[in-house]
CSV table of C-alpha atoms and ligand atoms in Angstrom, one decimal:
chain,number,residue,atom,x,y,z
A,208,UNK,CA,0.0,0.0,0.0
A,209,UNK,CA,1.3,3.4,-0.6
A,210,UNK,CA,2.5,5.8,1.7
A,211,UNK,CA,0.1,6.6,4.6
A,212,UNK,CA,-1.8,9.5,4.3
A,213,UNK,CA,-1.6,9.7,0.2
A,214,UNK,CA,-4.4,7.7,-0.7
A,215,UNK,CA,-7.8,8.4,-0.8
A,216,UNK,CA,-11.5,7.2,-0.9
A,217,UNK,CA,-13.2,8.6,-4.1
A,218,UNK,CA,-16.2,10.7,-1.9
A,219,UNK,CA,-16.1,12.8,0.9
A,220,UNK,CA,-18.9,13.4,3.5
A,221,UNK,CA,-19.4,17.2,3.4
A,222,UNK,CA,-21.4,19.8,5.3
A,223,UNK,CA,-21.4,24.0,5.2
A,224,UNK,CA,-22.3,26.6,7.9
A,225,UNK,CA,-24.4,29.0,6.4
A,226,UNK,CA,-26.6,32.0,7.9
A,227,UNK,CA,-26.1,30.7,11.3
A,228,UNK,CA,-27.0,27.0,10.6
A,229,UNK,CA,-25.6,23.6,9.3
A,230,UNK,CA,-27.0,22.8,6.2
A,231,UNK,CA,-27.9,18.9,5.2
A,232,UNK,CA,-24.6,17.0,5.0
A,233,UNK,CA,-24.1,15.3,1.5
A,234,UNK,CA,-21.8,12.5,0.2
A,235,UNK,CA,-20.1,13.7,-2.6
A,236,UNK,CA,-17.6,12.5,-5.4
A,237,UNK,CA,-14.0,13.6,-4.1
A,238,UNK,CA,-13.1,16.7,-5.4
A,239,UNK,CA,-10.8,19.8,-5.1
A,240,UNK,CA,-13.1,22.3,-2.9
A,241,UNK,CA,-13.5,26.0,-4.7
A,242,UNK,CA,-12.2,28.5,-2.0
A,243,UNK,CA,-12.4,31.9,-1.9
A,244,UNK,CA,-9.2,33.6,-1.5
A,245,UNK,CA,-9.7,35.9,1.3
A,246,UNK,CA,-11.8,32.6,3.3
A,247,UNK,CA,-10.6,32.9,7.4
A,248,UNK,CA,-8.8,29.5,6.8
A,249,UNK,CA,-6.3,31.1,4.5
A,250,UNK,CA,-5.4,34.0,6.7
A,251,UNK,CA,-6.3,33.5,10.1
A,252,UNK,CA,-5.8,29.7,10.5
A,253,UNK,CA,-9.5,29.0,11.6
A,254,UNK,CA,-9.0,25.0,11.8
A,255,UNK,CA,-9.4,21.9,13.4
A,256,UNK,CA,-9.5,18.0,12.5
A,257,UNK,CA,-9.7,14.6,13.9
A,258,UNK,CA,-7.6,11.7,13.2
A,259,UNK,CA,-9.1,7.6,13.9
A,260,UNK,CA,-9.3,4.7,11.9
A,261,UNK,CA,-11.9,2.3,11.2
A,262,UNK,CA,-11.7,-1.3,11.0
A,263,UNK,CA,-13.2,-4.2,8.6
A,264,UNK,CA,-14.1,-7.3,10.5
A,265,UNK,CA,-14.3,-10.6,8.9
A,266,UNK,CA,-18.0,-10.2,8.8
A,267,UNK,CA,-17.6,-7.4,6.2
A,268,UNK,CA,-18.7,-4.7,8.8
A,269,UNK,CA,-16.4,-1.7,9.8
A,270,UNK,CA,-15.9,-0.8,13.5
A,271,UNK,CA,-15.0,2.9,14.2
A,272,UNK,CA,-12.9,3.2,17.2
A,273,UNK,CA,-14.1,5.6,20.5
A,274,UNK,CA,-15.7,7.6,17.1
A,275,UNK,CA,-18.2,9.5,20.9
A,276,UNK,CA,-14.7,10.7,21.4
A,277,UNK,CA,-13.5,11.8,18.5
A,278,UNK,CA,-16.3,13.8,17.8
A,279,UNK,CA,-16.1,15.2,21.3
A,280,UNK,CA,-12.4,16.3,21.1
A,281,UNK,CA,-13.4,17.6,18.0
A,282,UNK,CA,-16.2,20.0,19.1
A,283,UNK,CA,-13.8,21.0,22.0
A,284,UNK,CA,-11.3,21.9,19.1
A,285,UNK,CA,-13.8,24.0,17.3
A,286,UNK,CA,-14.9,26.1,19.9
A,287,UNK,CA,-11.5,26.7,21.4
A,288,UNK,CA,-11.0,28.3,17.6
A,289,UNK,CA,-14.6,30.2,18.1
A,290,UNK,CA,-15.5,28.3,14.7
A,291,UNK,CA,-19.0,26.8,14.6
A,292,UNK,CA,-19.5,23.5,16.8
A,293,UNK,CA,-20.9,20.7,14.8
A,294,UNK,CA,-23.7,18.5,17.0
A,295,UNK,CA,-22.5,14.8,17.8
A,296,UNK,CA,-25.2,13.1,15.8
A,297,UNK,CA,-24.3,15.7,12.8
A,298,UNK,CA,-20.8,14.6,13.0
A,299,UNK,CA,-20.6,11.2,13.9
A,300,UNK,CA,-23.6,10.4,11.2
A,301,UNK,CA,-21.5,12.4,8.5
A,302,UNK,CA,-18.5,9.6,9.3
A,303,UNK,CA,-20.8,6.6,9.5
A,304,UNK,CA,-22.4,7.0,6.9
A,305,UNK,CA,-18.6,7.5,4.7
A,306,UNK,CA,-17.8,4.3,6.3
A,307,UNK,CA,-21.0,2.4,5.2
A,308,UNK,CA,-20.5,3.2,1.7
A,309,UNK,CA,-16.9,2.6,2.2
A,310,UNK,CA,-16.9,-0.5,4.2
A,311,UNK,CA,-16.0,-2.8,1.2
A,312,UNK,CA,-12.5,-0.5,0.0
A,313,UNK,CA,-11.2,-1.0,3.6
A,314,UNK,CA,-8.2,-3.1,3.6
A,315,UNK,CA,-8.4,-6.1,6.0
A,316,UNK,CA,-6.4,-5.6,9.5
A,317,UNK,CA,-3.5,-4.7,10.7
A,318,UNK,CA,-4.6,-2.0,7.7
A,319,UNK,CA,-7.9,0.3,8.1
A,320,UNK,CA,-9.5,3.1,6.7
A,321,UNK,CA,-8.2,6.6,8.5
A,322,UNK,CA,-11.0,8.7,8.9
A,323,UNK,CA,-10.0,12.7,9.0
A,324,UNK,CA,-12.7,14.9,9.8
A,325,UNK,CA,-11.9,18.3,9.1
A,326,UNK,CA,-13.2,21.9,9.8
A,327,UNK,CA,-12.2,25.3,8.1
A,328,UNK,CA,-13.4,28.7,8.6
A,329,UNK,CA,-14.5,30.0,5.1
A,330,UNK,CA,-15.8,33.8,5.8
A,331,UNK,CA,-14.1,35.8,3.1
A,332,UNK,CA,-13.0,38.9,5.1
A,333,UNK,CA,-9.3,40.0,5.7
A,334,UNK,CA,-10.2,42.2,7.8
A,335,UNK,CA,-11.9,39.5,10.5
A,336,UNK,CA,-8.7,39.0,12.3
A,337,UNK,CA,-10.0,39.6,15.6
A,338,UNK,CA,-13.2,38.5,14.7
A,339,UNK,CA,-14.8,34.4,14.2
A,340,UNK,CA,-15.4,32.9,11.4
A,341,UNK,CA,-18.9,32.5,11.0
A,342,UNK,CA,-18.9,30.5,8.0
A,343,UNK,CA,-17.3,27.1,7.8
A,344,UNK,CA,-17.3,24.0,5.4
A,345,UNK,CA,-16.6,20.6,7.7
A,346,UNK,CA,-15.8,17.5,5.9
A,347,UNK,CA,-14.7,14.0,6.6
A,348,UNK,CA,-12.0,13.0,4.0
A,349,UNK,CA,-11.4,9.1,3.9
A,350,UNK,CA,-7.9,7.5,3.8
A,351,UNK,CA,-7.0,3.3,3.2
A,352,UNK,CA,-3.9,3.2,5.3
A,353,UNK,CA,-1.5,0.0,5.7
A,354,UNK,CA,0.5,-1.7,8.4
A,355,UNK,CA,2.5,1.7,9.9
A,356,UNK,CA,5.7,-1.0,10.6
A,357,UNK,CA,5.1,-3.0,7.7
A,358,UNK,CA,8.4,-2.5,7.2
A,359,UNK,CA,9.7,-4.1,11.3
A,360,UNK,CA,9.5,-2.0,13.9
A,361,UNK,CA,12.3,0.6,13.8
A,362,UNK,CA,13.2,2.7,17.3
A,363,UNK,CA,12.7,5.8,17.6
A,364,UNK,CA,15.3,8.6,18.5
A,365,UNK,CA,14.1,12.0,19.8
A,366,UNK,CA,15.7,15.1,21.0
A,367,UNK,CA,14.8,16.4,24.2
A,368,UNK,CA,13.8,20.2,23.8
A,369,UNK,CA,14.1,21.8,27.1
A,370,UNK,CA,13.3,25.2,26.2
A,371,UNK,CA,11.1,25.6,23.4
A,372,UNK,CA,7.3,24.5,23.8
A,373,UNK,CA,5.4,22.6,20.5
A,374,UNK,CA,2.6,25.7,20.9
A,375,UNK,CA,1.0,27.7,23.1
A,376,UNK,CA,-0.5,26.9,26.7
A,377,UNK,CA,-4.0,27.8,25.6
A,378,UNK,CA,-4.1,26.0,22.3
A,379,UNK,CA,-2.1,22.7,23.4
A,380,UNK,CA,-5.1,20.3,23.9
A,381,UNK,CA,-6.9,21.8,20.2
A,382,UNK,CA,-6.3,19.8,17.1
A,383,UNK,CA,-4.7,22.4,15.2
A,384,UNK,CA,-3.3,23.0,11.9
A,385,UNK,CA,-1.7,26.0,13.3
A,386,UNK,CA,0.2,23.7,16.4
A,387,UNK,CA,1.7,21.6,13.7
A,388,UNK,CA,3.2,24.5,12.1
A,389,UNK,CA,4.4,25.8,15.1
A,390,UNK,CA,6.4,22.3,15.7
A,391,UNK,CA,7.5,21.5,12.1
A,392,UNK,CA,10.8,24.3,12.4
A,393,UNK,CA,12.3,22.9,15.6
A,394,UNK,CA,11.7,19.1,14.4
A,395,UNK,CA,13.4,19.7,11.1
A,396,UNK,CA,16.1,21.6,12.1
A,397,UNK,CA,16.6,18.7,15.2
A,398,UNK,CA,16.7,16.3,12.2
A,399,UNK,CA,19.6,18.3,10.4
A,400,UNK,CA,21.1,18.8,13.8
A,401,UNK,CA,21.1,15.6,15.5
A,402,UNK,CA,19.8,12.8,12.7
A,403,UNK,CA,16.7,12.2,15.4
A,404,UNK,CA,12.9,11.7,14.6
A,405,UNK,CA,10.7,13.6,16.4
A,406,UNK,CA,11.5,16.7,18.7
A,407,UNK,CA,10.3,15.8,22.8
A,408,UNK,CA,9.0,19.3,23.7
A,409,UNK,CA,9.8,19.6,27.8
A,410,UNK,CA,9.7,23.5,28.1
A,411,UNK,CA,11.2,24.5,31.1
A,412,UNK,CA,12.0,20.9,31.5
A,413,UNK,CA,8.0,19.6,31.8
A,414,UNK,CA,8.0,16.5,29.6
A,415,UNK,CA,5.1,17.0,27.4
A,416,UNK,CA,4.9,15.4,23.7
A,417,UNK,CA,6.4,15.4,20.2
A,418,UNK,CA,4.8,17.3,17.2
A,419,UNK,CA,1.9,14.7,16.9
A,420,UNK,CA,1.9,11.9,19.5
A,421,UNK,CA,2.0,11.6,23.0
A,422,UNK,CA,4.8,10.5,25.2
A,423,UNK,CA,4.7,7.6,28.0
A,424,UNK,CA,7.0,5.6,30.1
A,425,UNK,CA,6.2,2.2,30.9
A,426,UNK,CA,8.0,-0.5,33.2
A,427,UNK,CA,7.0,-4.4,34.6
A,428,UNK,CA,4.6,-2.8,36.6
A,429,UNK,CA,3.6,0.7,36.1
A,430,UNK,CA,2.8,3.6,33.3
A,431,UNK,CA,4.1,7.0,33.6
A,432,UNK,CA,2.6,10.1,31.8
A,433,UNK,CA,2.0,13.4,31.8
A,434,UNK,CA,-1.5,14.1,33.8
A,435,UNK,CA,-4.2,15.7,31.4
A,436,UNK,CA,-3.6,19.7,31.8
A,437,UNK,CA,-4.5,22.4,28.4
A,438,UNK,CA,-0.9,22.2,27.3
A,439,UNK,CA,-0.8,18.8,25.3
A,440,UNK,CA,-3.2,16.7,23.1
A,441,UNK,CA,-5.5,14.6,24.5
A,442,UNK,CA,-4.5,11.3,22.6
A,443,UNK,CA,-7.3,8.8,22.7
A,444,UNK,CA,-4.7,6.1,22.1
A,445,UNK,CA,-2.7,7.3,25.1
A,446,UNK,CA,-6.0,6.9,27.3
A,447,UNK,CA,-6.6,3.4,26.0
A,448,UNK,CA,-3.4,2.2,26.8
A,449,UNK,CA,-4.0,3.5,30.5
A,450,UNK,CA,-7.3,2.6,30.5
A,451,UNK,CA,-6.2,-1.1,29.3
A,452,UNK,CA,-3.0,-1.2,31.6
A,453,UNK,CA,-4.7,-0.2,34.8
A,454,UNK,CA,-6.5,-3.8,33.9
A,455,UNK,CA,-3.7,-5.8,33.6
A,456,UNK,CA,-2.1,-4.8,36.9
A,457,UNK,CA,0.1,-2.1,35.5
A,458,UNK,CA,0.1,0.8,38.5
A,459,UNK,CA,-1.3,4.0,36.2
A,460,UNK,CA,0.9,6.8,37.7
A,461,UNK,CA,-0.1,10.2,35.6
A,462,UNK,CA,2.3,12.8,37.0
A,463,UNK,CA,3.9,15.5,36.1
A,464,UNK,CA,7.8,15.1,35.4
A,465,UNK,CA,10.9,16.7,34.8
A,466,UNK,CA,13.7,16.1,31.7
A,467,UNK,CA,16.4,15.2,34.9
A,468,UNK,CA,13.4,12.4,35.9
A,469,UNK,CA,13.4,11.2,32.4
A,470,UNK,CA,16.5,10.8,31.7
A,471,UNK,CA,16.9,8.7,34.7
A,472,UNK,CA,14.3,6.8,34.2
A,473,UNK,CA,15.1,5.5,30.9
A,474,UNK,CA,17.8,3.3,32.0
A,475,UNK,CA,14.9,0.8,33.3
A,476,UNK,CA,11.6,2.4,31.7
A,477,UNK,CA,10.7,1.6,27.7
A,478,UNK,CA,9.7,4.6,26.4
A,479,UNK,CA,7.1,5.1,23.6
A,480,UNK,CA,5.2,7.5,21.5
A,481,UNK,CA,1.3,7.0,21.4
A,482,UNK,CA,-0.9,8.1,18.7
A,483,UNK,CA,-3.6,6.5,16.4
A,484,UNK,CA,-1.7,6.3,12.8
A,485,UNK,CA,0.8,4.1,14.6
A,486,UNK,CA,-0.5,2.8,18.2
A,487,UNK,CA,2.8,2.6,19.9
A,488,UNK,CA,5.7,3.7,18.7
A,489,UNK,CA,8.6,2.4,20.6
A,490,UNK,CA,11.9,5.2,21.9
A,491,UNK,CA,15.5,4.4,21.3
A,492,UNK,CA,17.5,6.6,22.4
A,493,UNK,CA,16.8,10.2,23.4
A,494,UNK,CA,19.3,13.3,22.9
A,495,UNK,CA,19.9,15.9,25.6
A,496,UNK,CA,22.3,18.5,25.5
A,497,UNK,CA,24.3,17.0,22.3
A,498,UNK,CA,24.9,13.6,24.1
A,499,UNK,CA,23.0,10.5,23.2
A,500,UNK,CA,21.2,8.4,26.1
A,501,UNK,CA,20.1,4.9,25.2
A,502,UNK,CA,16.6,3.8,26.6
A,503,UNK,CA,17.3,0.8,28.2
A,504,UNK,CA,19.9,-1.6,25.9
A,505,UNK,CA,18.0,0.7,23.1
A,506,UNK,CA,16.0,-2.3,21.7
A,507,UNK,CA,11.7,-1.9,21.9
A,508,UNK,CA,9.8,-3.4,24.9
A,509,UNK,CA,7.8,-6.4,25.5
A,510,UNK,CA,5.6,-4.2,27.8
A,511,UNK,CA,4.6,-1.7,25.1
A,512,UNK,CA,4.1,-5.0,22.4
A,513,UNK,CA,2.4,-6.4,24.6
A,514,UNK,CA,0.0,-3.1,25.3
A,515,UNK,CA,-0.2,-2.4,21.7
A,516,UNK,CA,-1.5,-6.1,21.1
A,517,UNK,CA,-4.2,-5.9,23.5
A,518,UNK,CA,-5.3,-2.7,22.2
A,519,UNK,CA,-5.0,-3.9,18.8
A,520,UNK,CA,-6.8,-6.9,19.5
A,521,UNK,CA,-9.7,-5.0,20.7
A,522,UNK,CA,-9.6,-3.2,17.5
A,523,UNK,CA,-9.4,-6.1,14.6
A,524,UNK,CA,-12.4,-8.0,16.5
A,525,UNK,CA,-10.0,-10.9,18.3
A,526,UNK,CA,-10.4,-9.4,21.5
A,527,UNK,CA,-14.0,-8.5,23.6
A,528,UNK,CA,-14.7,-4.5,23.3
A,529,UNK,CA,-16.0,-4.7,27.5
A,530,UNK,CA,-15.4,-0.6,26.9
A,531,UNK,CA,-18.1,0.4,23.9
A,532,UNK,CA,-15.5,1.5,22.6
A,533,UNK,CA,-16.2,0.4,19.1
A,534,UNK,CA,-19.1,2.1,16.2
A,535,UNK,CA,-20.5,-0.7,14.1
A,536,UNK,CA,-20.6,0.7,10.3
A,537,UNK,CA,-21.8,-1.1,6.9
B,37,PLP,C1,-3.6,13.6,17.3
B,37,PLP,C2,-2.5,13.9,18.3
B,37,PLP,C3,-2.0,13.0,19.2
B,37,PLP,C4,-2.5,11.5,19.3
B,37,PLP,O1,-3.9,11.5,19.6
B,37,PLP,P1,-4.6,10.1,19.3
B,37,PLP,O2,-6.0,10.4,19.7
B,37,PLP,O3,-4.0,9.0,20.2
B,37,PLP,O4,-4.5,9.8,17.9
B,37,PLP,C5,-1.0,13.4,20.1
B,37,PLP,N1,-0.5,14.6,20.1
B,37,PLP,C6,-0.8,15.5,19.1
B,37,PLP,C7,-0.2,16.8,19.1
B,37,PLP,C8,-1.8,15.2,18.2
B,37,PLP,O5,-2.2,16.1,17.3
């Protein structure tokens, strides 16, 4: 399969925000959208989206995963930007009813469709810089994605950023275009710099997350992560994983710690990044201060394989869902 993220679904589920109401959401032949050029979007950044994947069981069926949440963390997004807030059965109907018509193009696990609901602000005034957008096109674009470590699983190696934060305090838990800009400078110039993968954003030395996935520590017997605070994204993967480790035994410590912490830690802890394109993403190595520390002897976990496979499980249908945390679609 090609590249994640380059392939797409040939319809969209699409919706606009007109005269102070959503109009009827349509299915519609994919398509390059006609924009004006002075729309918020453009100028302003007045954005949000949503990232999860949905799955085809062997009964031909798709199962959404925690899509309640999704389109909750999405509404939070919106009105953090001031754009207009879609209703949950607008939302979540619009993305069933892609995956329906979908169900048959989705690939069989570990592959899934990606489902990407976004939200733009389309008013065409430059001059509403202080003001909301209060026109808005939202519209769920469809993606078959393959197996992210198709290719083995491959460490990761991240630099530890001490100073700089990934965005601001206010805008860390919204699903922003803008936040990934904001990240996208200090992770390429870490990869010219030091040859590592992601940037770990720790301003002032609080360990946070990278530019798109969150960050935990995990031993025999406990989970160590950031506690839930505006600064970083909610990941729903990283409150799976805790939700899924608290039940087999693991001791769920989320805390608040600093770069020194972490880079004593890592001599016993695995580390990983959590997000949905990839579930866990085992760490490496981390850089600090121009030195390379190894996490561990460097080579991935069996605790985070293990926690990816029971998450995974739950996911592909070989595992009981006692959560709800699956949508039935088709
Ligand atoms: C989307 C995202 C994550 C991961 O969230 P999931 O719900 O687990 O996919 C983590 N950090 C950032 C900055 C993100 O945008």
């Amino acid at each position: 399969m090609s590249q994640f993220g380059t392939e797409f679904c040939d319809h969209i589920s699409i919706v606009r925000y007109v005269g102070d109401r959503w109009q009827t959401p349509s299915i519609e032949p994919l398509a390059p959208l006609p924009m004006h050029p002075a729309s918020h979007v453009f100028h302003y950044a007045s954005t949000c989206f949503e990232g999860f994947k949905a799955y085809r069981w062997k009964d031909g069926k798709a199962r959404i995963f925690r899509l309640r949440d999704h389109v909750a963390r999405m509404q939070k997004s919106a009105a953090s930007l001031r754009l207009p807030v879609p209703g949950t059965e607008l939302l979540a109907g619009m993305v069933t009813s892609l995956v329906a018509q979908q169900a048959r193009n989705i690939p069989e696990p570990p592959s899934s469709l990606y489902l990407r609901p976004t939200l733009i602000g389309t008013l065409p005034n430059i001059g509403a810089a202080a003001a909301p957008s209060t026109e808005a096109t939202l519209f769920v674009l469809a993606s078959p994605v393959g197996d992210y470590f198709a290719g083995g699983t491959a460490t990761l190696k991240l630099l530890v950023e001490d100073q700089r934060a990934r965005t601001t305090q206010h805008l860390g838990s919204t699903k922003t275009g803008g936040n990934y800009a904001a990240a996208l400078g200090p992770t390429l110039d870490a990869k010219e710099k030091y040859g590592v993968d992601q940037v770990l954003f720790c301003p002032n030395g609080d360990v946070q997350e990278t530019g798109a996935a969150n960050f935990l520590l995990i031993s025999d017997d406990e989970i160590i992560t950031k506690p839930l605070d505006e600064s970083f994204l909610h990941g729903m993967t990283r409150d799976s994983i805790l939700k899924l480790g608290a039940e087999l035994g693991y001791k769920i410590s989320e805390k608040n710690f600093t770069v020194a912490e972490l880079l004593e830690w890592v001599s016993t802890f695995e580390a990983t990044l959590s997000g949905t394109a990839a579930c866990l993403s085992p760490v490496g190595a981390l850089v600090y201060k121009g030195k390379e520390i190894p996490v561990r002897d460097g080579s991935p976990g069996a605790n985070t394989a293990k926690l990816q496979k029971v998450l995974q499980d739950i996911q592909y249908g070989l595992r009981e869902d006692t959560h709800g945390w699956l949508t039935v679609a088709g």
